[in-house]
JSON list of C-alpha atoms and ligand atoms in Angstrom, two decimals:
[
{"chain": "X", "resi": 1, "resn": "MET", "atom": "CA", "xyz": [7.79, -1.21, 27.36]},
{"chain": "X", "resi": 2, "resn": "ALA", "atom": "CA", "xyz": [8.66, -4.69, 28.66]},
{"chain": "X", "resi": 3, "resn": "LYS", "atom": "CA", "xyz": [12.28, -5.49, 29.41]},
{"chain": "X", "resi": 4, "resn": "MET", "atom": "CA", "xyz": [14.04, -7.86, 27.06]},
{"chain": "X", "resi": 5, "resn": "ARG", "atom": "CA", "xyz": [17.31, -9.75, 26.74]},
{"chain": "X", "resi": 6, "resn": "LEU", "atom": "CA", "xyz": [20.22, -7.64, 25.51]},
{"chain": "X", "resi": 7, "resn": "ASP", "atom": "CA", "xyz": [21.19, -10.11, 22.75]},
{"chain": "X", "resi": 8, "resn": "LYS", "atom": "CA", "xyz": [17.62, -10.16, 21.49]},
{"chain": "X", "resi": 9, "resn": "PHE", "atom": "CA", "xyz": [17.39, -6.38, 21.47]},
{"chain": "X", "resi": 10, "resn": "LEU", "atom": "CA", "xyz": [20.69, -6.03, 19.60]},
{"chain": "X", "resi": 11, "resn": "SER", "atom": "CA", "xyz": [19.89, -8.62, 16.96]},
{"chain": "X", "resi": 12, "resn": "ALA", "atom": "CA", "xyz": [16.41, -7.12, 16.47]},
{"chain": "X", "resi": 13, "resn": "THR", "atom": "CA", "xyz": [17.97, -3.75, 15.75]},
{"chain": "X", "resi": 14, "resn": "GLY", "atom": "CA", "xyz": [20.13, -5.27, 13.01]},
{"chain": "X", "resi": 15, "resn": "ALA", "atom": "CA", "xyz": [23.41, -5.51, 14.97]},
{"chain": "X", "resi": 16, "resn": "GLY", "atom": "CA", "xyz": [23.87, -9.12, 13.85]},
{"chain": "X", "resi": 17, "resn": "THR", "atom": "CA", "xyz": [22.62, -12.63, 14.51]},
{"chain": "X", "resi": 18, "resn": "ARG", "atom": "CA", "xyz": [22.26, -13.77, 18.12]},
{"chain": "X", "resi": 19, "resn": "SER", "atom": "CA", "xyz": [25.67, -15.55, 17.90]},
{"chain": "X", "resi": 20, "resn": "GLU", "atom": "CA", "xyz": [27.37, -12.53, 16.29]},
{"chain": "X", "resi": 21, "resn": "VAL", "atom": "CA", "xyz": [25.95, -10.38, 19.05]},
{"chain": "X", "resi": 22, "resn": "LYS", "atom": "CA", "xyz": [27.30, -12.80, 21.69]},
{"chain": "X", "resi": 23, "resn": "ASN", "atom": "CA", "xyz": [30.77, -12.38, 20.16]},
{"chain": "X", "resi": 24, "resn": "LEU", "atom": "CA", "xyz": [30.49, -8.61, 20.30]},
{"chain": "X", "resi": 25, "resn": "LEU", "atom": "CA", "xyz": [29.54, -8.85, 23.96]},
{"chain": "X", "resi": 26, "resn": "LYS", "atom": "CA", "xyz": [32.53, -11.13, 24.65]},
{"chain": "X", "resi": 27, "resn": "LYS", "atom": "CA", "xyz": [34.78, -8.57, 23.02]},
{"chain": "X", "resi": 28, "resn": "HIS", "atom": "CA", "xyz": [33.54, -5.83, 25.39]},
{"chain": "X", "resi": 29, "resn": "GLN", "atom": "CA", "xyz": [31.98, -3.87, 22.57]},
{"chain": "X", "resi": 30, "resn": "VAL", "atom": "CA", "xyz": [28.65, -3.19, 24.24]},
{"chain": "X", "resi": 31, "resn": "CYS", "atom": "CA", "xyz": [27.86, -0.81, 27.10]},
{"chain": "X", "resi": 32, "resn": "VAL", "atom": "CA", "xyz": [24.61, -0.53, 28.99]},
{"chain": "X", "resi": 33, "resn": "ASN", "atom": "CA", "xyz": [24.17, 2.77, 30.85]},
{"chain": "X", "resi": 34, "resn": "GLY", "atom": "CA", "xyz": [27.89, 3.49, 30.60]},
{"chain": "X", "resi": 35, "resn": "ARG", "atom": "CA", "xyz": [29.14, 0.08, 31.78]},
{"chain": "X", "resi": 36, "resn": "ILE", "atom": "CA", "xyz": [30.56, -2.71, 29.67]},
{"chain": "X", "resi": 37, "resn": "CYS", "atom": "CA", "xyz": [28.12, -5.58, 29.57]},
{"chain": "X", "resi": 38, "resn": "LYS", "atom": "CA", "xyz": [29.18, -9.11, 28.62]},
{"chain": "X", "resi": 39, "resn": "LYS", "atom": "CA", "xyz": [25.97, -10.93, 29.47]},
{"chain": "X", "resi": 40, "resn": "PRO", "atom": "CA", "xyz": [23.66, -11.75, 26.55]},
{"chain": "X", "resi": 41, "resn": "GLU", "atom": "CA", "xyz": [20.90, -12.53, 29.03]},
{"chain": "X", "resi": 42, "resn": "GLN", "atom": "CA", "xyz": [21.09, -9.08, 30.69]},
{"chain": "X", "resi": 43, "resn": "LYS", "atom": "CA", "xyz": [17.58, -7.60, 30.73]},
{"chain": "X", "resi": 44, "resn": "VAL", "atom": "CA", "xyz": [17.30, -4.11, 29.23]},
{"chain": "X", "resi": 45, "resn": "ASP", "atom": "CA", "xyz": [14.49, -1.63, 28.79]},
{"chain": "X", "resi": 46, "resn": "PRO", "atom": "CA", "xyz": [14.88, -0.19, 25.28]},
{"chain": "X", "resi": 47, "resn": "ASP", "atom": "CA", "xyz": [12.92, 2.93, 26.33]},
{"chain": "X", "resi": 48, "resn": "LYS", "atom": "CA", "xyz": [15.04, 3.74, 29.35]},
{"chain": "X", "resi": 49, "resn": "ASP", "atom": "CA", "xyz": [18.45, 2.11, 29.08]},
{"chain": "X", "resi": 50, "resn": "GLU", "atom": "CA", "xyz": [21.25, 3.63, 27.02]},
{"chain": "X", "resi": 51, "resn": "ILE", "atom": "CA", "xyz": [22.71, 0.85, 24.90]},
{"chain": "X", "resi": 52, "resn": "VAL", "atom": "CA", "xyz": [25.94, 1.66, 23.06]},
{"chain": "X", "resi": 53, "resn": "MET", "atom": "CA", "xyz": [27.77, -0.63, 20.66]},
{"chain": "X", "resi": 54, "resn": "ASN", "atom": "CA", "xyz": [31.23, 0.28, 19.35]},
{"chain": "X", "resi": 55, "resn": "GLY", "atom": "CA", "xyz": [30.69, 3.82, 20.62]},
{"chain": "X", "resi": 56, "resn": "LYS", "atom": "CA", "xyz": [27.37, 4.20, 18.80]},
{"chain": "X", "resi": 57, "resn": "ARG", "atom": "CA", "xyz": [24.04, 4.48, 20.55]},
{"chain": "X", "resi": 58, "resn": "ILE", "atom": "CA", "xyz": [21.70, 1.78, 19.35]},
{"chain": "X", "resi": 59, "resn": "ALA", "atom": "CA", "xyz": [18.36, 3.41, 18.79]},
{"chain": "X", "resi": 60, "resn": "TYR", "atom": "CA", "xyz": [15.14, 1.67, 18.97]},
{"chain": "X", "resi": 61, "resn": "GLU", "atom": "CA", "xyz": [13.84, 1.16, 15.43]},
{"chain": "X", "resi": 62, "resn": "GLU", "atom": "CA", "xyz": [11.05, 3.62, 14.68]},
{"chain": "X", "resi": 63, "resn": "VAL", "atom": "CA", "xyz": [9.64, 1.80, 11.67]},
{"chain": "X", "resi": 64, "resn": "SER", "atom": "CA", "xyz": [9.94, -1.85, 10.75]},
{"chain": "X", "resi": 65, "resn": "TYR", "atom": "CA", "xyz": [8.91, -3.84, 7.70]},
{"chain": "X", "resi": 66, "resn": "PHE", "atom": "CA", "xyz": [8.30, -7.58, 7.61]},
{"chain": "X", "resi": 67, "resn": "LEU", "atom": "CA", "xyz": [7.37, -9.82, 4.73]},
{"chain": "X", "resi": 68, "resn": "PHE", "atom": "CA", "xyz": [5.09, -12.50, 6.11]},
{"chain": "X", "resi": 69, "resn": "HIS", "atom": "CA", "xyz": [3.98, -15.75, 4.45]},
{"chain": "X", "resi": 70, "resn": "LYS", "atom": "CA", "xyz": [0.41, -15.93, 5.68]},
{"chain": "X", "resi": 71, "resn": "PRO", "atom": "CA", "xyz": [-0.95, -19.42, 6.13]},
{"chain": "X", "resi": 72, "resn": "SER", "atom": "CA", "xyz": [-4.63, -20.21, 5.71]},
{"chain": "X", "resi": 73, "resn": "GLY", "atom": "CA", "xyz": [-6.70, -20.10, 8.91]},
{"chain": "X", "resi": 74, "resn": "CYS", "atom": "CA", "xyz": [-5.72, -16.72, 10.37]},
{"chain": "X", "resi": 75, "resn": "VAL", "atom": "CA", "xyz": [-7.28, -13.31, 9.85]},
{"chain": "X", "resi": 76, "resn": "SER", "atom": "CA", "xyz": [-5.48, -10.18, 8.60]},
{"chain": "X", "resi": 77, "resn": "ALA", "atom": "CA", "xyz": [-6.15, -8.09, 11.69]},
{"chain": "X", "resi": 78, "resn": "THR", "atom": "CA", "xyz": [-4.18, -6.94, 14.70]},
{"chain": "X", "resi": 79, "resn": "TRP", "atom": "CA", "xyz": [-6.69, -8.39, 17.12]},
{"chain": "X", "resi": 80, "resn": "ASP", "atom": "CA", "xyz": [-9.72, -10.65, 17.03]},
{"chain": "X", "resi": 81, "resn": "LYS", "atom": "CA", "xyz": [-12.05, -11.92, 19.72]},
{"chain": "X", "resi": 82, "resn": "LYS", "atom": "CA", "xyz": [-12.08, -15.52, 18.48]},
{"chain": "X", "resi": 83, "resn": "GLU", "atom": "CA", "xyz": [-9.76, -15.99, 15.54]},
{"chain": "X", "resi": 84, "resn": "LYS", "atom": "CA", "xyz": [-6.01, -16.38, 15.34]},
{"chain": "X", "resi": 85, "resn": "THR", "atom": "CA", "xyz": [-4.55, -13.27, 13.69]},
{"chain": "X", "resi": 86, "resn": "VAL", "atom": "CA", "xyz": [-1.46, -12.76, 11.53]},
{"chain": "X", "resi": 87, "resn": "MET", "atom": "CA", "xyz": [0.07, -10.88, 14.48]},
{"chain": "X", "resi": 88, "resn": "ASP", "atom": "CA", "xyz": [0.14, -14.11, 16.50]},
{"chain": "X", "resi": 89, "resn": "TYR", "atom": "CA", "xyz": [2.96, -15.30, 14.22]},
{"chain": "X", "resi": 90, "resn": "LEU", "atom": "CA", "xyz": [5.22, -12.31, 14.94]},
{"chain": "X", "resi": 91, "resn": "ASN", "atom": "CA", "xyz": [7.65, -12.23, 17.80]},
{"chain": "X", "resi": 92, "resn": "GLU", "atom": "CA", "xyz": [8.91, -8.66, 17.72]},
{"chain": "X", "resi": 93, "resn": "PRO", "atom": "CA", "xyz": [8.25, -7.20, 21.17]},
{"chain": "X", "resi": 94, "resn": "GLN", "atom": "CA", "xyz": [10.52, -4.25, 20.44]},
{"chain": "X", "resi": 95, "resn": "CYS", "atom": "CA", "xyz": [8.39, -3.09, 17.47]},
{"chain": "X", "resi": 96, "resn": "ARG", "atom": "CA", "xyz": [5.33, -1.11, 18.38]},
{"chain": "X", "resi": 97, "resn": "GLY", "atom": "CA", "xyz": [2.18, -0.56, 16.38]},
{"chain": "X", "resi": 98, "resn": "LEU", "atom": "CA", "xyz": [2.70, -3.22, 13.73]},
{"chain": "X", "resi": 99, "resn": "PHE", "atom": "CA", "xyz": [-0.24, -3.98, 11.44]},
{"chain": "X", "resi": 100, "resn": "PRO", "atom": "CA", "xyz": [-0.83, -5.84, 8.16]},
{"chain": "X", "resi": 101, "resn": "VAL", "atom": "CA", "xyz": [-0.96, -3.71, 5.00]},
{"chain": "X", "resi": 102, "resn": "GLY", "atom": "CA", "xyz": [-4.30, -4.62, 3.46]},
{"chain": "X", "resi": 103, "resn": "ARG", "atom": "CA", "xyz": [-6.19, -7.84, 3.93]},
{"chain": "X", "resi": 104, "resn": "LEU", "atom": "CA", "xyz": [-6.12, -11.37, 2.70]},
{"chain": "X", "resi": 105, "resn": "ASP", "atom": "CA", "xyz": [-9.14, -13.59, 3.37]},
{"chain": "X", "resi": 106, "resn": "LYS", "atom": "CA", "xyz": [-8.86, -16.11, 6.19]},
{"chain": "X", "resi": 107, "resn": "ASP", "atom": "CA", "xyz": [-8.42, -18.96, 3.69]},
{"chain": "X", "resi": 108, "resn": "THR", "atom": "CA", "xyz": [-6.01, -17.04, 1.41]},
{"chain": "X", "resi": 109, "resn": "GLU", "atom": "CA", "xyz": [-2.30, -17.68, 1.75]},
{"chain": "X", "resi": 110, "resn": "GLY", "atom": "CA", "xyz": [0.74, -15.72, 0.70]},
{"chain": "X", "resi": 111, "resn": "LEU", "atom": "CA", "xyz": [2.53, -12.45, 0.86]},
{"chain": "X", "resi": 112, "resn": "LEU", "atom": "CA", "xyz": [1.50, -9.91, 3.47]},
{"chain": "X", "resi": 113, "resn": "LEU", "atom": "CA", "xyz": [3.53, -6.86, 4.39]},
{"chain": "X", "resi": 114, "resn": "ILE", "atom": "CA", "xyz": [3.49, -6.07, 8.10]},
{"chain": "X", "resi": 115, "resn": "THR", "atom": "CA", "xyz": [4.77, -2.69, 9.24]},
{"chain": "X", "resi": 116, "resn": "ASN", "atom": "CA", "xyz": [4.20, 0.25, 11.55]},
{"chain": "X", "resi": 117, "resn": "ASP", "atom": "CA", "xyz": [4.83, 2.76, 8.76]},
{"chain": "X", "resi": 118, "resn": "GLY", "atom": "CA", "xyz": [1.32, 4.15, 8.37]},
{"chain": "X", "resi": 119, "resn": "GLU", "atom": "CA", "xyz": [2.28, 6.57, 5.64]},
{"chain": "X", "resi": 120, "resn": "LEU", "atom": "CA", "xyz": [3.77, 3.93, 3.35]},
{"chain": "X", "resi": 121, "resn": "ALA", "atom": "CA", "xyz": [0.84, 1.58, 4.02]},
{"chain": "X", "resi": 122, "resn": "HIS", "atom": "CA", "xyz": [-1.59, 4.32, 3.09]},
{"chain": "X", "resi": 123, "resn": "ARG", "atom": "CA", "xyz": [0.24, 4.99, -0.17]},
{"chain": "X", "resi": 124, "resn": "MET", "atom": "CA", "xyz": [0.44, 1.29, -1.03]},
{"chain": "X", "resi": 125, "resn": "LEU", "atom": "CA", "xyz": [-3.28, 0.84, -0.50]},
{"chain": "X", "resi": 126, "resn": "SER", "atom": "CA", "xyz": [-4.33, 3.98, -2.34]},
{"chain": "X", "resi": 127, "resn": "PRO", "atom": "CA", "xyz": [-6.37, 3.01, -5.45]},
{"chain": "X", "resi": 128, "resn": "LYS", "atom": "CA", "xyz": [-4.61, 5.87, -7.27]},
{"chain": "X", "resi": 129, "resn": "LYS", "atom": "CA", "xyz": [-1.22, 4.18, -6.93]},
{"chain": "X", "resi": 130, "resn": "HIS", "atom": "CA", "xyz": [-2.22, 1.08, -8.90]},
{"chain": "X", "resi": 131, "resn": "VAL", "atom": "CA", "xyz": [0.15, -1.25, -7.07]},
{"chain": "X", "resi": 132, "resn": "ASP", "atom": "CA", "xyz": [0.18, -4.63, -8.86]},
{"chain": "X", "resi": 133, "resn": "LYS", "atom": "CA", "xyz": [-0.88, -7.62, -6.76]},
{"chain": "X", "resi": 134, "resn": "THR", "atom": "CA", "xyz": [-0.38, -11.02, -8.33]},
{"chain": "X", "resi": 135, "resn": "TYR", "atom": "CA", "xyz": [-2.17, -14.14, -7.14]},
{"chain": "X", "resi": 136, "resn": "TYR", "atom": "CA", "xyz": [-1.81, -17.79, -7.99]},
{"chain": "X", "resi": 137, "resn": "ALA", "atom": "CA", "xyz": [-5.26, -19.39, -8.06]},
{"chain": "X", "resi": 138, "resn": "GLU", "atom": "CA", "xyz": [-6.78, -22.82, -8.56]},
{"chain": "X", "resi": 139, "resn": "ILE", "atom": "CA", "xyz": [-10.17, -22.77, -10.20]},
{"chain": "X", "resi": 140, "resn": "GLU", "atom": "CA", "xyz": [-13.03, -25.23, -10.49]},
{"chain": "X", "resi": 141, "resn": "GLY", "atom": "CA", "xyz": [-13.86, -25.09, -14.18]},
{"chain": "X", "resi": 142, "resn": "GLU", "atom": "CA", "xyz": [-12.18, -24.44, -17.48]},
{"chain": "X", "resi": 143, "resn": "ILE", "atom": "CA", "xyz": [-10.57, -21.04, -18.06]},
{"chain": "X", "resi": 144, "resn": "LYS", "atom": "CA", "xyz": [-10.75, -19.86, -21.64]},
{"chain": "X", "resi": 145, "resn": "GLU", "atom": "CA", "xyz": [-9.53, -17.02, -23.78]},
{"chain": "X", "resi": 146, "resn": "GLU", "atom": "CA", "xyz": [-12.92, -15.31, -23.37]},
{"chain": "X", "resi": 147, "resn": "ASP", "atom": "CA", "xyz": [-12.28, -15.14, -19.60]},
{"chain": "X", "resi": 148, "resn": "GLN", "atom": "CA", "xyz": [-8.91, -13.52, -20.23]},
{"chain": "X", "resi": 149, "resn": "LYS", "atom": "CA", "xyz": [-10.62, -10.94, -22.47]},
{"chain": "X", "resi": 150, "resn": "ALA", "atom": "CA", "xyz": [-13.32, -10.28, -19.88]},
{"chain": "X", "resi": 151, "resn": "PHE", "atom": "CA", "xyz": [-10.68, -9.77, -17.16]},
{"chain": "X", "resi": 152, "resn": "LEU", "atom": "CA", "xyz": [-8.80, -7.34, -19.42]},
{"chain": "X", "resi": 153, "resn": "GLU", "atom": "CA", "xyz": [-11.96, -5.34, -20.01]},
{"chain": "X", "resi": 154, "resn": "GLY", "atom": "CA", "xyz": [-12.78, -5.18, -16.30]},
{"chain": "X", "resi": 155, "resn": "ILE", "atom": "CA", "xyz": [-15.47, -7.23, -14.59]},
{"chain": "X", "resi": 156, "resn": "ASP", "atom": "CA", "xyz": [-18.81, -6.22, -13.14]},
{"chain": "X", "resi": 157, "resn": "ILE", "atom": "CA", "xyz": [-18.72, -7.75, -9.66]},
{"chain": "X", "resi": 158, "resn": "GLY", "atom": "CA", "xyz": [-21.79, -5.91, -8.46]},
{"chain": "X", "resi": 159, "resn": "ASP", "atom": "CA", "xyz": [-20.02, -2.77, -7.22]},
{"chain": "X", "resi": 160, "resn": "GLU", "atom": "CA", "xyz": [-20.67, 0.74, -8.42]},
{"chain": "X", "resi": 161, "resn": "LYS", "atom": "CA", "xyz": [-17.86, 0.44, -10.97]},
{"chain": "X", "resi": 162, "resn": "LYS", "atom": "CA", "xyz": [-16.37, -2.43, -12.94]},
{"chain": "X", "resi": 163, "resn": "THR", "atom": "CA", "xyz": [-12.97, -3.62, -11.76]},
{"chain": "X", "resi": 164, "resn": "LEU", "atom": "CA", "xyz": [-9.87, -2.17, -13.39]},
{"chain": "X", "resi": 165, "resn": "PRO", "atom": "CA", "xyz": [-8.38, -4.34, -16.15]},
{"chain": "X", "resi": 166, "resn": "ALA", "atom": "CA", "xyz": [-6.78, -7.49, -14.75]},
{"chain": "X", "resi": 167, "resn": "ASN", "atom": "CA", "xyz": [-4.22, -9.71, -16.39]},
{"chain": "X", "resi": 168, "resn": "LEU", "atom": "CA", "xyz": [-5.17, -13.38, -16.39]},
{"chain": "X", "resi": 169, "resn": "VAL", "atom": "CA", "xyz": [-2.49, -15.92, -17.31]},
{"chain": "X", "resi": 170, "resn": "ILE", "atom": "CA", "xyz": [-3.60, -19.51, -17.84]},
{"chain": "X", "resi": 171, "resn": "LEU", "atom": "CA", "xyz": [-1.09, -22.02, -16.46]},
{"chain": "X", "resi": 172, "resn": "GLU", "atom": "CA", "xyz": [-3.31, -25.10, -16.89]},
{"chain": "X", "resi": 173, "resn": "SER", "atom": "CA", "xyz": [-6.86, -25.32, -18.16]},
{"chain": "X", "resi": 174, "resn": "GLY", "atom": "CA", "xyz": [-9.25, -28.22, -17.70]},
{"chain": "X", "resi": 175, "resn": "LYS", "atom": "CA", "xyz": [-11.95, -29.31, -15.28]},
{"chain": "X", "resi": 176, "resn": "LYS", "atom": "CA", "xyz": [-9.68, -27.78, -12.70]},
{"chain": "X", "resi": 177, "resn": "SER", "atom": "CA", "xyz": [-7.51, -24.87, -13.84]},
{"chain": "X", "resi": 178, "resn": "LYS", "atom": "CA", "xyz": [-4.45, -23.07, -12.55]},
{"chain": "X", "resi": 179, "resn": "VAL", "atom": "CA", "xyz": [-3.94, -19.38, -13.25]},
{"chain": "X", "resi": 180, "resn": "LYS", "atom": "CA", "xyz": [-2.07, -16.25, -12.28]},
{"chain": "X", "resi": 181, "resn": "VAL", "atom": "CA", "xyz": [-4.06, -13.04, -11.94]},
{"chain": "X", "resi": 182, "resn": "THR", "atom": "CA", "xyz": [-2.71, -9.53, -11.52]},
{"chain": "X", "resi": 183, "resn": "ILE", "atom": "CA", "xyz": [-5.00, -6.82, -10.16]},
{"chain": "X", "resi": 184, "resn": "GLN", "atom": "CA", "xyz": [-4.32, -3.25, -9.11]},
{"chain": "X", "resi": 185, "resn": "GLU", "atom": "CA", "xyz": [-7.08, -2.84, -6.56]},
{"chain": "X", "resi": 186, "resn": "GLY", "atom": "CA", "xyz": [-7.96, -4.51, -3.31]},
{"chain": "X", "resi": 187, "resn": "ARG", "atom": "CA", "xyz": [-11.72, -4.79, -3.22]},
{"chain": "X", "resi": 188, "resn": "TYR", "atom": "CA", "xyz": [-13.41, -7.17, -0.80]},
{"chain": "X", "resi": 189, "resn": "HIS", "atom": "CA", "xyz": [-13.01, -10.80, -2.02]},
{"chain": "X", "resi": 190, "resn": "GLN", "atom": "CA", "xyz": [-12.04, -9.31, -5.37]},
{"chain": "X", "resi": 191, "resn": "ILE", "atom": "CA", "xyz": [-10.45, -12.32, -7.07]},
{"chain": "X", "resi": 192, "resn": "LYS", "atom": "CA", "xyz": [-13.14, -14.73, -5.88]},
{"chain": "X", "resi": 193, "resn": "ARG", "atom": "CA", "xyz": [-15.87, -12.36, -7.03]},
{"chain": "X", "resi": 194, "resn": "MET", "atom": "CA", "xyz": [-14.23, -11.84, -10.42]},
{"chain": "X", "resi": 195, "resn": "PHE", "atom": "CA", "xyz": [-14.19, -15.57, -11.09]},
{"chain": "X", "resi": 196, "resn": "GLU", "atom": "CA", "xyz": [-17.70, -15.96, -9.72]},
{"chain": "X", "resi": 197, "resn": "ALA", "atom": "CA", "xyz": [-18.84, -13.31, -12.21]},
{"chain": "X", "resi": 198, "resn": "VAL", "atom": "CA", "xyz": [-17.57, -15.51, -15.07]},
{"chain": "X", "resi": 199, "resn": "GLY", "atom": "CA", "xyz": [-19.19, -18.61, -13.55]},
{"chain": "X", "resi": 200, "resn": "LYS", "atom": "CA", "xyz": [-16.18, -20.19, -11.84]},
{"chain": "X", "resi": 201, "resn": "GLU", "atom": "CA", "xyz": [-15.13, -20.93, -8.31]},
{"chain": "X", "resi": 202, "resn": "VAL", "atom": "CA", "xyz": [-11.75, -20.25, -6.71]},
{"chain": "X", "resi": 203, "resn": "THR", "atom": "CA", "xyz": [-10.69, -23.27, -4.67]},
{"chain": "X", "resi": 204, "resn": "TYR", "atom": "CA", "xyz": [-7.24, -22.04, -3.63]},
{"chain": "X", "resi": 205, "resn": "LEU", "atom": "CA", "xyz": [-5.73, -18.56, -3.55]},
{"chain": "X", "resi": 206, "resn": "LYS", "atom": "CA", "xyz": [-2.24, -17.37, -2.76]},
{"chain": "X", "resi": 207, "resn": "ARG", "atom": "CA", "xyz": [-0.73, -13.89, -3.19]},
{"chain": "X", "resi": 208, "resn": "ILE", "atom": "CA", "xyz": [2.71, -14.24, -4.72]},
{"chain": "X", "resi": 209, "resn": "SER", "atom": "CA", "xyz": [3.74, -10.61, -5.22]},
{"chain": "X", "resi": 210, "resn": "MET", "atom": "CA", "xyz": [2.81, -7.08, -4.29]},
{"chain": "X", "resi": 211, "resn": "GLY", "atom": "CA", "xyz": [4.56, -4.26, -6.14]},
{"chain": "X", "resi": 212, "resn": "PRO", "atom": "CA", "xyz": [8.27, -5.11, -6.09]},
{"chain": "X", "resi": 213, "resn": "LEU", "atom": "CA", "xyz": [7.90, -7.62, -3.23]},
{"chain": "X", "resi": 214, "resn": "LYS", "atom": "CA", "xyz": [7.98, -11.29, -4.17]},
{"chain": "X", "resi": 215, "resn": "LEU", "atom": "CA", "xyz": [7.20, -14.30, -2.01]},
{"chain": "X", "resi": 216, "resn": "GLU", "atom": "CA", "xyz": [10.17, -16.62, -2.32]},
{"chain": "X", "resi": 217, "resn": "ASP", "atom": "CA", "xyz": [9.78, -20.41, -1.99]},
{"chain": "X", "resi": 218, "resn": "SER", "atom": "CA", "xyz": [12.25, -20.52, 0.91]},
{"chain": "X", "resi": 219, "resn": "LEU", "atom": "CA", "xyz": [9.97, -18.45, 3.16]},
{"chain": "X", "resi": 220, "resn": "LYS", "atom": "CA", "xyz": [7.82, -21.11, 4.77]},
{"chain": "X", "resi": 221, "resn": "LYS", "atom": "CA", "xyz": [4.15, -20.62, 5.62]},
{"chain": "X", "resi": 222, "resn": "GLY", "atom": "CA", "xyz": [3.70, -18.89, 8.97]},
{"chain": "X", "resi": 223, "resn": "THR", "atom": "CA", "xyz": [7.22, -17.39, 8.92]},
{"chain": "X", "resi": 224, "resn": "TYR", "atom": "CA", "xyz": [8.48, -13.92, 8.10]},
{"chain": "X", "resi": 225, "resn": "ARG", "atom": "CA", "xyz": [11.61, -11.92, 7.45]},
{"chain": "X", "resi": 226, "resn": "ARG", "atom": "CA", "xyz": [12.65, -8.27, 7.45]},
{"chain": "X", "resi": 227, "resn": "LEU", "atom": "CA", "xyz": [12.49, -6.48, 4.13]},
{"chain": "X", "resi": 228, "resn": "LYS", "atom": "CA", "xyz": [15.87, -6.04, 2.48]},
{"chain": "X", "resi": 229, "resn": "ALA", "atom": "CA", "xyz": [17.10, -2.45, 2.07]},
{"chain": "X", "resi": 230, "resn": "GLU", "atom": "CA", "xyz": [16.73, -2.63, -1.73]},
{"chain": "X", "resi": 231, "resn": "GLU", "atom": "CA", "xyz": [13.17, -3.95, -1.46]},
{"chain": "X", "resi": 232, "resn": "LEU", "atom": "CA", "xyz": [12.21, -1.09, 0.80]},
{"chain": "X", "resi": 233, "resn": "GLU", "atom": "CA", "xyz": [13.83, 1.42, -1.50]},
{"chain": "X", "resi": 234, "resn": "GLN", "atom": "CA", "xyz": [11.95, 0.01, -4.53]},
{"chain": "X", "resi": 235, "resn": "LEU", "atom": "CA", "xyz": [8.71, 0.00, -2.57]},
{"chain": "X", "resi": 236, "resn": "LYS", "atom": "CA", "xyz": [9.10, 3.63, -1.55]},
{"chain": "X", "resi": 237, "resn": "ARG", "atom": "CA", "xyz": [10.10, 4.66, -5.04]},
{"chain": "X", "resi": 238, "resn": "GLY", "atom": "CA", "xyz": [7.15, 2.81, -6.58]},
{"chain": "X", "resi": 239, "resn": "CYS", "atom": "CA", "xyz": [4.52, 4.52, -4.48]},
{"chain": "J", "resi": 301, "resn": "LIG", "atom": "N1", "xyz": [-9.11, -11.57, -3.53]},
{"chain": "J", "resi": 301, "resn": "LIG", "atom": "C1", "xyz": [-9.83, -12.44, -2.80]},
{"chain": "J", "resi": 301, "resn": "LIG", "atom": "O1", "xyz": [-10.89, -12.89, -3.23]},
{"chain": "J", "resi": 301, "resn": "LIG", "atom": "N2", "xyz": [-9.37, -12.80, -1.60]},
{"chain": "J", "resi": 301, "resn": "LIG", "atom": "C2", "xyz": [-8.19, -12.36, -1.10]},
{"chain": "J", "resi": 301, "resn": "LIG", "atom": "O2", "xyz": [-7.80, -12.75, -0.01]},
{"chain": "J", "resi": 301, "resn": "LIG", "atom": "C3", "xyz": [-7.45, -11.46, -1.86]},
{"chain": "J", "resi": 301, "resn": "LIG", "atom": "C4", "xyz": [-7.92, -11.07, -3.07]}
]
């Protein structure tokens, strides 16, 4: 693995912010390979160097979880020949094997979990787990009670089976409508196809929650943060 700055490594492993880490270094609380190190810019190899803070070895994090606010215009993949991917927004060189949990369309915005915990991702995506995914959508056309009923009954979108019941909340209805939809599956273009099946077009789509995870307004498009301990606990408990 590539070498990285000591302060960056320490803050990435949760030791504190870059400035807190600098203070710890000043106070001689960090050793690299048995020697006190005061230099934040010291290059370390997390695979090879022994980094000890306050007498405790700082291990490289095995699994990491990030809540990303996906902007429109990037694809939910780890690599693409032509397109910008969601991974281009992450700067976490110390985390290996990160990938997005599930997919959002290139033009869809919103909450995307990025992790290297394959087991949790598998459980979250399992159709048997029925993890709620809520989207805010803008629709060309009027949304009526009959659409809500149809969504609750499940929609034929041309697949083998109808969709599971979906909860459709009308926020504004008119020539252009605003809604919230909660689904428990993740079929290809599911929301767009559900509206298409009732004769309407989705003009804007944003995922605002997934299970216990909520996209807060303060997390700007294209940025991300680590999951909080209680969010991770709820996520693991829920699936
Ligand atoms: N449904 C869609 O149509 N697109 C998405 O990106 C997610 C759900």
